[in-house]
Amino acid sequence: MRPATATATAVTTILGVGAAAVAAGWYASDAALRPASGRPLPTDRKVTVHATAAGHITLTRSFPALRPGLYGLTGDGVQAVVGPVVDQPPSTADTVVRRLERVASGVLEPGDKVRMTPVLHRGDPGSALGLAHRDIEIPGELGGLPAWYVPGDRDTWVITVHGLGTTREHPMNLMGFLDGQSLPVLDLSYRGDAGAPRPDGGLGRLGAAEWRDLDAAIRHAVRHGAEKVILYGWSTGATMALRAAVDSPLREYVGGLVLDSPVLDPRATIGALARARGVPAALLPPAVRAAQGRTGMTTTPLQETSLPEELTAPTLLFHGPDDAIAPWRPSRELAARRPDLVTLHEVPRAPHAAMWNADPAGYEETLRRFLTPLM
């Protein structure tokens, strides 16, 4: 090949690879930054229903089907709740039997493809839990933010914020417990959720911009009688809570934080979501760069910034080593940097944002002990 031709071919190849990397970076960053409200995460794999019997369901044996605890089961036109794995009736080498707690809607049939989800309840606090509540709209930076308010006798409010792959139905898992502590609960929808404003450019920021919607909720609570608020978030909602506790103009009202599976390292979470969508490992760095370029957000892990030193509120952190979306090493580092304020409660064998599901009783007892002096 003549030198000029060889050079031209090489340049064309490089440009083609570069264009492909850019395109893949945009696609991969979309997997993390353009979430649909309530859409399952790409790590939530389907399992097959093999049979149902009185109080039992048989599923294909898999890591999701073998998880300990209590989970929602969702499929095409069906919503159910499954409990722990049981020994009877006996399961085969290829199946596992779990307790079937209830079928909320639809019919479970052999061959159905379903997902296990941390969300147990559908509807609203009244229809799902029988709790008195009000539908309200909170004025936010980009527009009105739908929320549920469940009244309580105390002047300390709990503001709950869901995370990736869920909606404000997710915090209903703990709403009955919080109501039992006489704590008012404000359960927030934020930008990108159904009924809430669209985020800038249609892209989420993994809590980096969304926290300002939580700030609006704090302002609403204070205006309506809250003397103190406890911010309780899952996943990116936990990230929002952590940022609001440091950056909100009303941070003096934040009396405590409960963080479940917080997204502290955006690079790791963007990479995990892109990888779960089938993006090759070689194209994960372009995905992170694309996310930075498209949103302007920093991807420096929060535990490596000045945020831990600026934190003033007692913090309870639920996380575990089996989280495939938000690795728990940053949570351990955050707890190590502020042992005076941050308590880390490890939950093994729990997927992302499902620390309660893996051990409801143990989780709630830890939460009760944390909340009691803050009420």
mmCIF file of C-alpha atoms in Angstrom:
data_model
loop_
_atom_site.group_PDB
_atom_site.id
_atom_site.type_symbol
_atom_site.label_atom_id
_atom_site.label_comp_id
_atom_site.label_asym_id
_atom_site.label_seq_id
_atom_site.Cartn_x
_atom_site.Cartn_y
_atom_site.Cartn_z
ATOM 1 C CA MET A 1 0.000 0.000 0.000
ATOM 2 C CA ARG A 2 1.323 3.460 -0.900
ATOM 3 C CA PRO A 3 2.256 5.584 2.183
ATOM 4 C CA ALA A 4 -0.387 8.239 1.484
ATOM 5 C CA THR A 5 -3.104 5.612 1.124
ATOM 6 C CA ALA A 6 -1.989 3.810 4.291
ATOM 7 C CA THR A 7 -2.033 7.078 6.226
ATOM 8 C CA ALA A 8 -5.494 7.974 4.953
ATOM 9 C CA THR A 9 -6.796 4.516 5.860
ATOM 10 C CA ALA A 10 -5.339 4.761 9.367
ATOM 11 C CA VAL A 11 -6.824 8.215 9.947
ATOM 12 C CA THR A 12 -10.235 7.058 8.696
ATOM 13 C CA THR A 13 -10.102 4.049 11.006
ATOM 14 C CA ILE A 14 -9.163 6.182 13.993
ATOM 15 C CA LEU A 15 -11.944 8.650 13.254
ATOM 16 C CA GLY A 16 -14.410 5.784 12.868
ATOM 17 C CA VAL A 17 -13.398 4.268 16.189
ATOM 18 C CA GLY A 18 -13.557 7.700 17.820
ATOM 19 C CA ALA A 19 -17.040 8.359 16.446
ATOM 20 C CA ALA A 20 -18.175 4.936 17.612
ATOM 21 C CA ALA A 21 -16.776 5.592 21.078
ATOM 22 C CA VAL A 22 -18.575 8.935 21.272
ATOM 23 C CA ALA A 23 -21.839 7.376 20.101
ATOM 24 C CA ALA A 24 -21.454 4.505 22.562
ATOM 25 C CA GLY A 25 -20.627 6.975 25.309
ATOM 26 C CA TRP A 26 -23.850 8.838 24.657
ATOM 27 C CA TYR A 27 -25.856 5.617 24.572
ATOM 28 C CA ALA A 28 -24.235 4.331 27.754
ATOM 29 C CA SER A 29 -24.715 7.601 29.615
ATOM 30 C CA ASP A 30 -28.385 7.534 28.580
ATOM 31 C CA ALA A 31 -28.739 4.250 30.476
ATOM 32 C CA ALA A 32 -27.947 6.083 33.702
ATOM 33 C CA LEU A 33 -29.068 9.646 33.028
ATOM 34 C CA ARG A 34 -32.366 9.214 31.186
ATOM 35 C CA PRO A 35 -34.344 7.077 33.623
ATOM 36 C CA ALA A 36 -38.076 6.503 33.235
ATOM 37 C CA SER A 37 -40.035 6.843 36.459
ATOM 38 C CA GLY A 38 -40.643 3.372 37.861
ATOM 39 C CA ARG A 39 -38.894 1.581 34.997
ATOM 40 C CA PRO A 40 -36.976 -1.493 36.229
ATOM 41 C CA LEU A 41 -33.230 -1.142 36.446
ATOM 42 C CA PRO A 42 -31.288 -3.141 33.829
ATOM 43 C CA THR A 43 -29.859 -5.266 36.640
ATOM 44 C CA ASP A 44 -33.384 -6.494 37.573
ATOM 45 C CA ARG A 45 -33.508 -9.788 35.692
ATOM 46 C CA LYS A 46 -36.739 -11.674 35.044
ATOM 47 C CA VAL A 47 -37.475 -15.046 36.601
ATOM 48 C CA THR A 48 -40.023 -17.625 35.465
ATOM 49 C CA VAL A 49 -43.024 -18.799 37.472
ATOM 50 C CA HIS A 50 -43.222 -22.624 37.499
ATOM 51 C CA ALA A 51 -46.191 -23.194 39.801
ATOM 52 C CA THR A 52 -48.319 -21.706 42.552
ATOM 53 C CA ALA A 53 -50.045 -23.422 45.461
ATOM 54 C CA ALA A 54 -51.712 -22.303 48.669
ATOM 55 C CA GLY A 55 -49.305 -19.764 50.114
ATOM 56 C CA HIS A 56 -46.367 -20.812 47.913
ATOM 57 C CA ILE A 57 -44.829 -19.957 44.553
ATOM 58 C CA THR A 58 -42.170 -21.876 42.617
ATOM 59 C CA LEU A 59 -39.667 -19.847 40.622
ATOM 60 C CA THR A 60 -36.639 -20.621 38.484
ATOM 61 C CA ARG A 61 -33.632 -20.992 40.764
ATOM 62 C CA SER A 62 -31.460 -17.897 40.396
ATOM 63 C CA PHE A 63 -29.700 -15.322 42.535
ATOM 64 C CA PRO A 64 -32.778 -13.027 42.630
ATOM 65 C CA ALA A 65 -35.128 -15.902 43.504
ATOM 66 C CA LEU A 66 -32.859 -17.000 46.380
ATOM 67 C CA ARG A 67 -32.567 -13.588 48.041
ATOM 68 C CA PRO A 68 -33.676 -13.564 51.681
ATOM 69 C CA GLY A 69 -36.579 -11.424 52.784
ATOM 70 C CA LEU A 70 -39.717 -9.819 51.387
ATOM 71 C CA TYR A 71 -40.124 -8.539 47.808
ATOM 72 C CA GLY A 72 -42.682 -7.331 45.340
ATOM 73 C CA LEU A 73 -43.269 -9.475 42.283
ATOM 74 C CA THR A 74 -44.293 -7.685 39.122
ATOM 75 C CA GLY A 75 -45.109 -8.935 35.641
ATOM 76 C CA ASP A 76 -47.489 -8.364 32.766
ATOM 77 C CA GLY A 77 -50.725 -7.404 34.510
ATOM 78 C CA VAL A 78 -49.784 -8.985 37.836
ATOM 79 C CA GLN A 79 -48.610 -7.593 41.173
ATOM 80 C CA ALA A 80 -47.790 -9.833 44.127
ATOM 81 C CA VAL A 81 -45.621 -10.045 47.243
ATOM 82 C CA VAL A 82 -43.343 -12.972 48.047
ATOM 83 C CA GLY A 83 -41.725 -13.835 51.345
ATOM 84 C CA PRO A 84 -38.726 -15.976 52.298
ATOM 85 C CA VAL A 85 -37.576 -19.193 50.689
ATOM 86 C CA VAL A 86 -39.291 -22.215 52.245
ATOM 87 C CA ASP A 87 -38.358 -25.905 52.438
ATOM 88 C CA GLN A 88 -41.859 -27.256 51.886
ATOM 89 C CA PRO A 89 -43.050 -28.158 49.401
ATOM 90 C CA PRO A 90 -39.570 -29.355 48.344
ATOM 91 C CA SER A 91 -37.912 -27.519 45.485
ATOM 92 C CA THR A 92 -35.951 -29.164 42.673
ATOM 93 C CA ALA A 93 -32.384 -28.450 41.629
ATOM 94 C CA ASP A 94 -33.686 -25.955 39.068
ATOM 95 C CA THR A 95 -36.387 -24.243 41.112
ATOM 96 C CA VAL A 96 -36.921 -22.525 44.434
ATOM 97 C CA VAL A 97 -40.096 -22.203 46.492
ATOM 98 C CA ARG A 98 -40.934 -18.982 48.295
ATOM 99 C CA ARG A 99 -43.842 -18.024 50.479
ATOM 100 C CA LEU A 100 -46.555 -16.229 48.483
ATOM 101 C CA GLU A 101 -47.811 -13.468 50.770
ATOM 102 C CA ARG A 102 -50.512 -12.018 48.531
ATOM 103 C CA VAL A 103 -51.531 -11.334 44.952
ATOM 104 C CA ALA A 104 -52.642 -7.716 44.711
ATOM 105 C CA SER A 105 -53.756 -7.853 41.092
ATOM 106 C CA GLY A 106 -53.823 -10.255 38.158
ATOM 107 C CA VAL A 107 -53.224 -14.001 38.175
ATOM 108 C CA LEU A 108 -49.875 -15.779 38.402
ATOM 109 C CA GLU A 109 -49.636 -18.535 35.789
ATOM 110 C CA PRO A 110 -46.887 -21.077 35.023
ATOM 111 C CA GLY A 111 -44.570 -19.619 32.405
ATOM 112 C CA ASP A 112 -45.107 -16.006 33.477
ATOM 113 C CA LYS A 113 -41.972 -13.845 33.451
ATOM 114 C CA VAL A 114 -41.748 -11.678 36.562
ATOM 115 C CA ARG A 115 -39.283 -9.398 38.325
ATOM 116 C CA MET A 116 -38.541 -9.195 42.020
ATOM 117 C CA THR A 117 -38.621 -5.581 43.144
ATOM 118 C CA PRO A 118 -38.119 -3.790 46.472
ATOM 119 C CA VAL A 119 -41.523 -2.090 46.025
ATOM 120 C CA LEU A 120 -44.256 -3.936 47.951
ATOM 121 C CA HIS A 121 -47.210 -1.549 47.681
ATOM 122 C CA ARG A 122 -48.991 0.017 44.712
ATOM 123 C CA GLY A 123 -51.390 2.933 44.787
ATOM 124 C CA ASP A 124 -51.256 5.572 47.516
ATOM 125 C CA PRO A 125 -50.994 5.475 51.330
ATOM 126 C CA GLY A 126 -54.783 5.297 51.643
ATOM 127 C CA SER A 127 -55.524 2.529 49.154
ATOM 128 C CA ALA A 128 -52.385 0.520 49.941
ATOM 129 C CA LEU A 129 -51.990 0.979 53.686
ATOM 130 C CA GLY A 130 -55.234 2.494 54.954
ATOM 131 C CA LEU A 131 -53.401 5.627 56.109
ATOM 132 C CA ALA A 132 -55.027 9.046 56.089
ATOM 133 C CA HIS A 133 -53.100 11.274 53.728
ATOM 134 C CA ARG A 134 -53.314 14.340 51.513
ATOM 135 C CA ASP A 135 -52.197 14.803 47.927
ATOM 136 C CA ILE A 136 -50.233 18.035 47.764
ATOM 137 C CA GLU A 137 -48.076 19.914 45.281
ATOM 138 C CA ILE A 138 -44.834 21.515 46.413
ATOM 139 C CA PRO A 139 -43.525 24.528 44.466
ATOM 140 C CA GLY A 140 -40.167 23.451 43.051
ATOM 141 C CA GLU A 141 -37.395 25.038 41.048
ATOM 142 C CA LEU A 142 -38.771 23.693 37.749
ATOM 143 C CA GLY A 143 -42.465 23.505 38.665
ATOM 144 C CA GLY A 144 -44.932 21.720 40.914
ATOM 145 C CA LEU A 145 -43.793 18.519 42.651
ATOM 146 C CA PRO A 146 -46.517 15.980 43.568
ATOM 147 C CA ALA A 147 -46.225 14.546 47.067
ATOM 148 C CA TRP A 148 -48.153 12.592 49.665
ATOM 149 C CA TYR A 149 -48.444 13.927 53.195
ATOM 150 C CA VAL A 150 -49.290 11.503 55.996
ATOM 151 C CA PRO A 151 -50.000 13.479 59.186
ATOM 152 C CA GLY A 152 -48.546 12.616 62.587
ATOM 153 C CA ASP A 153 -48.550 14.044 66.111
ATOM 154 C CA ARG A 154 -44.887 15.035 66.276
ATOM 155 C CA ASP A 155 -43.310 18.259 65.059
ATOM 156 C CA THR A 156 -40.385 16.333 63.541
ATOM 157 C CA TRP A 157 -41.241 15.390 59.956
ATOM 158 C CA VAL A 158 -39.707 12.622 57.855
ATOM 159 C CA ILE A 159 -39.221 13.541 54.195
ATOM 160 C CA THR A 160 -38.826 10.421 52.059
ATOM 161 C CA VAL A 161 -37.196 10.336 48.615
ATOM 162 C CA HIS A 162 -37.112 7.325 46.293
ATOM 163 C CA GLY A 163 -34.249 6.493 43.940
ATOM 164 C CA LEU A 164 -33.382 4.837 40.633
ATOM 165 C CA GLY A 165 -35.918 2.457 39.126
ATOM 166 C CA THR A 166 -38.730 3.250 41.572
ATOM 167 C CA THR A 167 -41.351 5.893 42.379
ATOM 168 C CA ARG A 168 -42.737 7.446 45.547
ATOM 169 C CA GLU A 169 -44.499 4.097 46.110
ATOM 170 C CA HIS A 170 -41.188 2.644 47.322
ATOM 171 C CA PRO A 171 -41.066 4.592 50.635
ATOM 172 C CA MET A 172 -44.493 3.127 51.493
ATOM 173 C CA ASN A 173 -42.548 0.044 52.625
ATOM 174 C CA LEU A 174 -41.615 2.029 55.749
ATOM 175 C CA MET A 175 -44.635 4.319 55.968
ATOM 176 C CA GLY A 176 -46.565 2.084 58.345
ATOM 177 C CA PHE A 177 -43.545 1.887 60.644
ATOM 178 C CA LEU A 178 -43.056 5.670 60.590
ATOM 179 C CA ASP A 179 -46.752 6.240 61.220
ATOM 180 C CA GLY A 180 -46.443 3.945 64.223
ATOM 181 C CA GLN A 181 -43.804 6.327 65.606
ATOM 182 C CA SER A 182 -46.315 9.231 65.218
ATOM 183 C CA LEU A 183 -43.993 10.900 62.698
ATOM 184 C CA PRO A 184 -45.531 12.983 59.891
ATOM 185 C CA VAL A 185 -44.281 11.763 56.514
ATOM 186 C CA LEU A 186 -43.839 13.832 53.351
ATOM 187 C CA ASP A 187 -43.232 11.461 50.415
ATOM 188 C CA LEU A 188 -41.800 13.391 47.478
ATOM 189 C CA SER A 189 -41.850 13.078 43.698
ATOM 190 C CA TYR A 190 -39.112 15.047 41.969
ATOM 191 C CA ARG A 191 -38.006 16.106 38.495
ATOM 192 C CA GLY A 192 -38.299 13.272 36.010
ATOM 193 C CA ASP A 193 -41.107 11.502 37.887
ATOM 194 C CA ALA A 194 -44.595 11.112 36.463
ATOM 195 C CA GLY A 195 -46.468 14.356 37.053
ATOM 196 C CA ALA A 196 -43.306 16.265 37.963
ATOM 197 C CA PRO A 197 -41.295 18.623 35.723
ATOM 198 C CA ARG A 198 -38.937 17.245 33.122
ATOM 199 C CA PRO A 199 -35.268 17.667 34.110
ATOM 200 C CA ASP A 200 -33.049 19.967 32.059
ATOM 201 C CA GLY A 201 -32.340 18.271 28.720
ATOM 202 C CA GLY A 202 -34.333 15.260 29.874
ATOM 203 C CA LEU A 203 -31.278 13.994 31.751
ATOM 204 C CA GLY A 204 -31.027 13.085 35.416
ATOM 205 C CA ARG A 205 -27.992 14.114 37.471
ATOM 206 C CA LEU A 206 -27.886 11.260 40.029
ATOM 207 C CA GLY A 207 -28.928 13.682 42.764
ATOM 208 C CA ALA A 208 -26.523 16.493 41.842
ATOM 209 C CA ALA A 209 -29.369 18.770 40.678
ATOM 210 C CA GLU A 210 -32.384 16.883 42.033
ATOM 211 C CA TRP A 211 -31.464 17.735 45.624
ATOM 212 C CA ARG A 212 -32.925 21.203 45.061
ATOM 213 C CA ASP A 213 -36.368 19.579 44.805
ATOM 214 C CA LEU A 214 -35.761 18.084 48.225
ATOM 215 C CA ASP A 215 -34.769 21.549 49.423
ATOM 216 C CA ALA A 216 -38.196 22.752 48.258
ATOM 217 C CA ALA A 217 -39.791 19.968 50.317
ATOM 218 C CA ILE A 218 -37.844 21.071 53.412
ATOM 219 C CA ARG A 219 -39.110 24.606 52.860
ATOM 220 C CA HIS A 220 -42.683 23.325 52.581
ATOM 221 C CA ALA A 221 -42.353 21.292 55.789
ATOM 222 C CA VAL A 222 -40.960 24.226 57.773
ATOM 223 C CA ARG A 223 -43.701 26.536 56.491
ATOM 224 C CA HIS A 224 -46.329 24.049 57.610
ATOM 225 C CA GLY A 225 -45.160 23.505 61.154
ATOM 226 C CA ALA A 226 -42.123 21.227 61.105
ATOM 227 C CA GLU A 227 -39.590 22.255 63.727
ATOM 228 C CA LYS A 228 -37.132 19.652 62.473
ATOM 229 C CA VAL A 229 -36.908 17.268 59.505
ATOM 230 C CA ILE A 230 -35.306 13.891 59.012
ATOM 231 C CA LEU A 231 -34.293 13.251 55.414
ATOM 232 C CA TYR A 232 -34.759 9.624 54.386
ATOM 233 C CA GLY A 233 -33.570 8.596 50.928
ATOM 234 C CA TRP A 234 -32.899 5.516 48.850
ATOM 235 C CA SER A 235 -30.317 5.319 46.041
ATOM 236 C CA THR A 236 -30.145 8.730 44.312
ATOM 237 C CA GLY A 237 -32.726 9.916 46.854
ATOM 238 C CA ALA A 238 -30.125 9.210 49.543
ATOM 239 C CA THR A 239 -27.606 11.249 47.546
ATOM 240 C CA MET A 240 -30.128 14.086 47.388
ATOM 241 C CA ALA A 241 -30.593 13.910 51.155
ATOM 242 C CA LEU A 242 -26.857 14.040 51.810
ATOM 243 C CA ARG A 243 -26.387 17.036 49.520
ATOM 244 C CA ALA A 244 -29.396 18.878 50.963
ATOM 245 C CA ALA A 245 -28.125 18.339 54.512
ATOM 246 C CA VAL A 246 -24.965 20.244 53.577
ATOM 247 C CA ASP A 247 -26.054 22.711 50.877
ATOM 248 C CA SER A 248 -29.642 23.647 51.733
ATOM 249 C CA PRO A 249 -30.175 27.192 53.075
ATOM 250 C CA LEU A 250 -32.467 25.463 55.621
ATOM 251 C CA ARG A 251 -29.917 22.866 56.700
ATOM 252 C CA GLU A 252 -30.239 23.927 60.362
ATOM 253 C CA TYR A 253 -33.655 22.226 60.311
ATOM 254 C CA VAL A 254 -32.160 18.878 59.281
ATOM 255 C CA GLY A 255 -32.039 16.841 62.466
ATOM 256 C CA GLY A 256 -30.957 13.536 60.949
ATOM 257 C CA LEU A 257 -30.342 11.512 57.797
ATOM 258 C CA VAL A 258 -31.265 7.951 56.865
ATOM 259 C CA LEU A 259 -29.418 6.849 53.724
ATOM 260 C CA ASP A 260 -30.234 3.531 52.049
ATOM 261 C CA SER A 261 -27.845 2.420 49.266
ATOM 262 C CA PRO A 262 -26.595 5.952 48.498
ATOM 263 C CA VAL A 263 -25.057 6.709 45.109
ATOM 264 C CA LEU A 264 -21.792 8.250 46.312
ATOM 265 C CA ASP A 265 -19.565 7.405 43.330
ATOM 266 C CA PRO A 266 -21.312 8.553 40.101
ATOM 267 C CA ARG A 267 -18.609 7.014 37.925
ATOM 268 C CA ALA A 268 -19.224 3.576 39.371
ATOM 269 C CA THR A 269 -23.008 3.851 39.066
ATOM 270 C CA ILE A 270 -22.909 5.139 35.474
ATOM 271 C CA GLY A 271 -20.565 2.294 34.624
ATOM 272 C CA ALA A 272 -22.724 -0.321 36.347
ATOM 273 C CA LEU A 273 -25.904 0.792 34.586
ATOM 274 C CA ALA A 274 -24.193 0.977 31.210
ATOM 275 C CA ARG A 275 -22.576 -2.427 31.689
ATOM 276 C CA ALA A 276 -25.962 -3.925 32.589
ATOM 277 C CA ARG A 277 -27.297 -2.573 29.276
ATOM 278 C CA GLY A 278 -24.625 -4.517 27.413
ATOM 279 C CA VAL A 279 -22.063 -1.735 26.843
ATOM 280 C CA PRO A 280 -18.553 -3.269 26.491
ATOM 281 C CA ALA A 281 -16.080 -2.507 29.269
ATOM 282 C CA ALA A 282 -13.810 -0.612 26.851
ATOM 283 C CA LEU A 283 -16.563 1.935 26.239
ATOM 284 C CA LEU A 284 -17.388 2.646 29.895
ATOM 285 C CA PRO A 285 -14.850 5.511 30.245
ATOM 286 C CA PRO A 286 -16.453 7.351 27.269
ATOM 287 C CA ALA A 287 -19.809 6.903 28.993
ATOM 288 C CA VAL A 288 -18.562 8.702 32.091
ATOM 289 C CA ARG A 289 -17.017 11.478 29.999
ATOM 290 C CA ALA A 290 -20.255 11.818 28.017
ATOM 291 C CA ALA A 291 -22.236 12.096 31.255
ATOM 292 C CA GLN A 292 -19.940 14.857 32.471
ATOM 293 C CA GLY A 293 -20.068 16.722 29.174
ATOM 294 C CA ARG A 294 -23.834 16.499 28.765
ATOM 295 C CA THR A 295 -24.754 17.539 32.306
ATOM 296 C CA GLY A 296 -21.826 19.533 33.635
ATOM 297 C CA MET A 297 -21.904 17.468 36.827
ATOM 298 C CA THR A 298 -18.765 16.344 38.583
ATOM 299 C CA THR A 299 -18.191 12.623 38.988
ATOM 300 C CA THR A 300 -15.829 12.908 41.943
ATOM 301 C CA PRO A 301 -16.994 10.465 44.642
ATOM 302 C CA LEU A 302 -18.795 12.426 47.368
ATOM 303 C CA GLN A 303 -16.858 10.783 50.177
ATOM 304 C CA GLU A 304 -13.670 12.238 48.630
ATOM 305 C CA THR A 305 -14.972 15.828 48.623
ATOM 306 C CA SER A 306 -15.351 18.283 51.500
ATOM 307 C CA LEU A 307 -18.936 17.110 52.055
ATOM 308 C CA PRO A 308 -18.160 14.657 54.909
ATOM 309 C CA GLU A 309 -16.454 17.410 56.910
ATOM 310 C CA GLU A 310 -19.400 19.764 56.342
ATOM 311 C CA LEU A 311 -21.973 17.232 57.536
ATOM 312 C CA THR A 312 -23.564 18.141 60.886
ATOM 313 C CA ALA A 313 -26.591 15.828 61.156
ATOM 314 C CA PRO A 314 -26.519 12.343 62.734
ATOM 315 C CA THR A 315 -26.626 9.828 59.895
ATOM 316 C CA LEU A 316 -27.721 6.205 59.692
ATOM 317 C CA LEU A 317 -26.429 4.432 56.598
ATOM 318 C CA PHE A 318 -27.885 1.119 55.373
ATOM 319 C CA HIS A 319 -25.800 -0.598 52.710
ATOM 320 C CA GLY A 320 -24.267 -3.953 51.808
ATOM 321 C CA PRO A 321 -21.621 -5.657 49.677
ATOM 322 C CA ASP A 322 -24.079 -7.137 47.150
ATOM 323 C CA ASP A 323 -25.245 -3.797 45.730
ATOM 324 C CA ALA A 324 -24.404 -3.964 42.008
ATOM 325 C CA ILE A 325 -25.470 -0.380 41.236
ATOM 326 C CA ALA A 326 -23.931 1.709 44.029
ATOM 327 C CA PRO A 327 -20.867 -0.057 45.485
ATOM 328 C CA TRP A 328 -20.742 0.027 49.240
ATOM 329 C CA ARG A 329 -17.015 0.797 49.575
ATOM 330 C CA PRO A 330 -17.768 4.567 49.391
ATOM 331 C CA SER A 331 -20.327 4.119 52.184
ATOM 332 C CA ARG A 332 -17.681 2.484 54.365
ATOM 333 C CA GLU A 333 -15.293 5.325 53.568
ATOM 334 C CA LEU A 334 -17.906 7.938 54.450
ATOM 335 C CA ALA A 335 -18.581 6.222 57.778
ATOM 336 C CA ALA A 336 -14.836 5.987 58.456
ATOM 337 C CA ARG A 337 -14.350 9.703 57.776
ATOM 338 C CA ARG A 338 -17.121 10.739 60.183
ATOM 339 C CA PRO A 339 -17.407 8.060 62.878
ATOM 340 C CA ASP A 340 -18.746 10.746 65.230
ATOM 341 C CA LEU A 341 -21.869 11.218 63.091
ATOM 342 C CA VAL A 342 -22.252 8.329 60.646
ATOM 343 C CA THR A 343 -23.321 4.811 61.640
ATOM 344 C CA LEU A 344 -23.102 2.124 58.956
ATOM 345 C CA HIS A 345 -25.446 -0.856 59.238
ATOM 346 C CA GLU A 346 -24.309 -3.646 56.910
ATOM 347 C CA VAL A 347 -26.986 -5.712 55.163
ATOM 348 C CA PRO A 348 -25.659 -8.786 53.304
ATOM 349 C CA ARG A 349 -27.365 -10.393 50.289
ATOM 350 C CA ALA A 350 -29.450 -7.327 49.484
ATOM 351 C CA PRO A 351 -29.632 -5.747 46.014
ATOM 352 C CA HIS A 352 -29.629 -2.009 45.388
ATOM 353 C CA ALA A 353 -32.085 -0.029 47.536
ATOM 354 C CA ALA A 354 -33.503 -3.215 49.071
ATOM 355 C CA MET A 355 -31.779 -3.236 52.456
ATOM 356 C CA TRP A 356 -35.137 -3.289 54.265
ATOM 357 C CA ASN A 357 -36.449 -6.118 52.093
ATOM 358 C CA ALA A 358 -33.593 -8.433 53.073
ATOM 359 C CA ASP A 359 -34.299 -8.127 56.822
ATOM 360 C CA PRO A 360 -37.395 -6.027 57.638
ATOM 361 C CA ALA A 361 -37.391 -6.712 61.385
ATOM 362 C CA GLY A 362 -33.678 -6.045 61.889
ATOM 363 C CA TYR A 363 -33.791 -2.957 59.695
ATOM 364 C CA GLU A 364 -36.759 -1.460 61.551
ATOM 365 C CA GLU A 365 -35.232 -2.097 64.971
ATOM 366 C CA THR A 366 -32.006 -0.358 63.903
ATOM 367 C CA LEU A 367 -34.069 2.503 62.481
ATOM 368 C CA ARG A 368 -36.173 2.786 65.658
ATOM 369 C CA ARG A 369 -33.092 3.090 67.851
ATOM 370 C CA PHE A 370 -31.691 5.807 65.587
ATOM 371 C CA LEU A 371 -34.893 7.814 65.360
ATOM 372 C CA THR A 372 -35.927 7.722 69.035
ATOM 373 C CA PRO A 373 -33.558 10.453 70.305
ATOM 374 C CA LEU A 374 -34.258 12.598 67.226
ATOM 375 C CA MET A 375 -38.053 12.758 67.545
#
